[in-house]
Backbone as a ProteinNet text record, in pm:
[ID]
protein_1_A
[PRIMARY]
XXXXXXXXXXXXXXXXXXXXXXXXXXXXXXXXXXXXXXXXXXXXXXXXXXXXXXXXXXXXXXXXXXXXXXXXXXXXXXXXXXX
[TERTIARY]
82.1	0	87.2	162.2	257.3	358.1	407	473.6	374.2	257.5	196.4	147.6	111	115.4	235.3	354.2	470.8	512.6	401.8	391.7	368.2	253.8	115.1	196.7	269.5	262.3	414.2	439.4	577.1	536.5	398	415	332.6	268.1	207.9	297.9	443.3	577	629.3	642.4	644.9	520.1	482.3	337.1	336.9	359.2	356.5	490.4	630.5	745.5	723.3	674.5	669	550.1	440.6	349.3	459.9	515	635.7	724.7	792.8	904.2	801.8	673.4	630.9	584	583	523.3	642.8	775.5	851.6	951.1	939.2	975.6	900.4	733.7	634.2	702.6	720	701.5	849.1	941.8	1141.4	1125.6	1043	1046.7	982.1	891.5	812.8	949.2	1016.8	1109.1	1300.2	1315.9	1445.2	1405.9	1321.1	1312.9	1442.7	1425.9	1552.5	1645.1	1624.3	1757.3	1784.2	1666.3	1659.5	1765.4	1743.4	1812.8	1969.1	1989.1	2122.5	2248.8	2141.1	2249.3	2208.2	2289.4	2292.6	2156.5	2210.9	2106.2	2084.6	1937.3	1892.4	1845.1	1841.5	1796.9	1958.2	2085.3	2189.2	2199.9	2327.3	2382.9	2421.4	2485.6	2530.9	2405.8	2314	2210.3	2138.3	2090.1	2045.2	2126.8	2203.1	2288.6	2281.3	2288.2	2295.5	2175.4	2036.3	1964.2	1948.8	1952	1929.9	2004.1	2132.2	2217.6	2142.5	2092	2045.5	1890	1772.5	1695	1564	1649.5	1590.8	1752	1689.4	1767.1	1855.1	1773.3	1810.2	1930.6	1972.7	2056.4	2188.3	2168.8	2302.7	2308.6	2270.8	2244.2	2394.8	2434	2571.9	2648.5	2685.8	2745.7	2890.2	2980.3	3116.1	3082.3	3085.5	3136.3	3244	3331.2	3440.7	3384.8	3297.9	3225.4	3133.5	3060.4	2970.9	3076.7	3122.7	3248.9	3365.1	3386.1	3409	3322.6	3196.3	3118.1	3076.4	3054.7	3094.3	3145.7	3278	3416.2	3365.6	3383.6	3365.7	3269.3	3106.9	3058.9	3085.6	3116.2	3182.3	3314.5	3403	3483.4	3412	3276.3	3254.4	3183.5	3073.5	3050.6	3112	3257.9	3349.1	3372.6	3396.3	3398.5	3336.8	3198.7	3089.6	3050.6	3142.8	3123.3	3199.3
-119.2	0	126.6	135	251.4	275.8	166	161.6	201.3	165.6	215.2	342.7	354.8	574.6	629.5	556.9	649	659.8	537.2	526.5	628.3	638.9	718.7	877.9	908.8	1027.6	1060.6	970.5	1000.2	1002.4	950.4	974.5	1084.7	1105.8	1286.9	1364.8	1365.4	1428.7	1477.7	1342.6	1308.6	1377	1398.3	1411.5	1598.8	1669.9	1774.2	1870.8	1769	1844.3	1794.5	1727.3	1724.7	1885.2	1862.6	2013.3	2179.4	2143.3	2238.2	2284.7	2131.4	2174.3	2199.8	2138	2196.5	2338.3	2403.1	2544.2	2656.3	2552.4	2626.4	2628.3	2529.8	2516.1	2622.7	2607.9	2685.5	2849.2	2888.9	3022.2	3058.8	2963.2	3006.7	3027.2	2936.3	2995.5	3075.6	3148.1	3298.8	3427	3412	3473.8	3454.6	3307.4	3259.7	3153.5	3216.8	3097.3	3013.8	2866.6	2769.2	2755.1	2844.1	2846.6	2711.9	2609.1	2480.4	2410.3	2416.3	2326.8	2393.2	2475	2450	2428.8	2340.9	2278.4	2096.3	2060.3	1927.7	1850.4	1933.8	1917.9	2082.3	2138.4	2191.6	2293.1	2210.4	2208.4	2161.5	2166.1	2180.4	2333.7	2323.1	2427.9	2543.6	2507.6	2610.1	2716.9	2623.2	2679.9	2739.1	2710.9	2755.8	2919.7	2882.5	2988.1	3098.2	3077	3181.7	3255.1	3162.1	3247	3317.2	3265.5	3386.8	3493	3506.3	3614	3705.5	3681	3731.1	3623	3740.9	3642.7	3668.8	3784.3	3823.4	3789.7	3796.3	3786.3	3970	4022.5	4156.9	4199.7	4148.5	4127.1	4040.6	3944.4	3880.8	3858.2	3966.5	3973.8	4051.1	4177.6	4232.1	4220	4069.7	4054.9	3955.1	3969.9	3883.3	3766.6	3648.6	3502.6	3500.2	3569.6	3590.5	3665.5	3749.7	3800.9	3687.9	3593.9	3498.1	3397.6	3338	3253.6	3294	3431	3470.3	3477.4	3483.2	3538.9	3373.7	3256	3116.4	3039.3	3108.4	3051.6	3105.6	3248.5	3312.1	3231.1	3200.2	3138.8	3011.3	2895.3	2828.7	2789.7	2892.8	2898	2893	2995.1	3010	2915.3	2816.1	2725.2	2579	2604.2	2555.7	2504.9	2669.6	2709.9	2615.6	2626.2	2628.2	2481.8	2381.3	2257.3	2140.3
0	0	0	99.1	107	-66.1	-122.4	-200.7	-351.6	-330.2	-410.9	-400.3	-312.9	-285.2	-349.6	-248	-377.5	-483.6	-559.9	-691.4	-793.1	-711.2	-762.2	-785.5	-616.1	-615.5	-758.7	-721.3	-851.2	-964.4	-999.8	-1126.5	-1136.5	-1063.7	-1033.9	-1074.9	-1027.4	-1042.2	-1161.9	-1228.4	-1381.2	-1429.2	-1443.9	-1514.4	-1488.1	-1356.4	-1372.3	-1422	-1414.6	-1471.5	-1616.1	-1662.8	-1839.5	-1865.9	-1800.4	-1819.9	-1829.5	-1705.7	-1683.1	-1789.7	-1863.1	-1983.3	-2072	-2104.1	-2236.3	-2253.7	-2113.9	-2079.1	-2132.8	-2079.2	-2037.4	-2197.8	-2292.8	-2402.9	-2491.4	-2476.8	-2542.2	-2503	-2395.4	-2400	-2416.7	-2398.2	-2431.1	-2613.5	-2698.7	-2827.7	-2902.9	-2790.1	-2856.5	-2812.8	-2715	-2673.8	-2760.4	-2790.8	-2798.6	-2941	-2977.1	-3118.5	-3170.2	-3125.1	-3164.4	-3095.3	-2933	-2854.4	-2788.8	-2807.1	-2677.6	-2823.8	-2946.6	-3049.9	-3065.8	-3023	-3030.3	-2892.6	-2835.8	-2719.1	-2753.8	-2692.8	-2712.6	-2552.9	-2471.7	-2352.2	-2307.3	-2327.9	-2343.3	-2204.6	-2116	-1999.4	-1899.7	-1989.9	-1902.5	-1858.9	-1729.2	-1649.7	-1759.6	-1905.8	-1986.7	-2050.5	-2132.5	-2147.5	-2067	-1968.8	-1835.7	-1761.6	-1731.2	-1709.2	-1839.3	-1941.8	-2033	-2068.1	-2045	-1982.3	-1885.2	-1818.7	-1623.9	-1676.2	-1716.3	-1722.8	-1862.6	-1991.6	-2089.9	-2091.9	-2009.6	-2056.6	-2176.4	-2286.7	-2419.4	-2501.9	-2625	-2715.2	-2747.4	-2742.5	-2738.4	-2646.4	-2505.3	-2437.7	-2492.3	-2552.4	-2614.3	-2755.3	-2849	-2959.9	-3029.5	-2937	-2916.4	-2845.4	-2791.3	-2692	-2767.9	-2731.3	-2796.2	-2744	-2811.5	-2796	-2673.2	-2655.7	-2548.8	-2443.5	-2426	-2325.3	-2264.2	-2341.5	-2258.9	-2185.6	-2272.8	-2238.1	-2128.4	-2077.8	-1967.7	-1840	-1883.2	-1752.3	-1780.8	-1831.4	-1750.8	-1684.3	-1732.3	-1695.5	-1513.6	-1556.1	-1400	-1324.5	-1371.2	-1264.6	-1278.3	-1333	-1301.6	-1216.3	-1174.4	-1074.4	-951.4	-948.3	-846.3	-785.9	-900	-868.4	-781.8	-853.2	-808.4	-628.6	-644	-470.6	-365.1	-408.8	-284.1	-309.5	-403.6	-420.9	-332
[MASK]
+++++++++++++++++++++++++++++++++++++++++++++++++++++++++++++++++++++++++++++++++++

């Protein structure tokens, strides 16, 4: 009985983080059209991160390849740190 509750509730889980990415896919390509296709994992730390920091296109539209790639590097050190 118990094992089947935590069945249940997990797949509740499943069931509301798939609603989540398709929300969250739906509204990243009215904003970032094609940005989830050019990562290999989409929903990794790189992609992820490069949103929070630019989260329009208009923000990293004039930005150097060497400017993003620094401010990773950077939080990645810092990530580093606190690991």
């Amino acid at each position: 009985n118990w094992l089947r509750k935590k069945k249940i509730w997990y797949e509740d889980q499943l069931n509301h983080l798939r609603k989540y990415k398709v929300t969250f896919q739906n509204q990243l390509s009215i904003c970032f059209p094609g940005y989830l296709d050019l990562f290999k994992d989409g929903y990794s730390d790189i992609p992820m991160t490069i949103l929070k920091k630019y989260p329009h296109p208009d923000l990293l539209k004039n930005k150097k390849a060497e400017t993003v790639a620094r401010y990773l590097e950077k939080i990645h050190v810092i990530l580093i740190r606190y690991l």
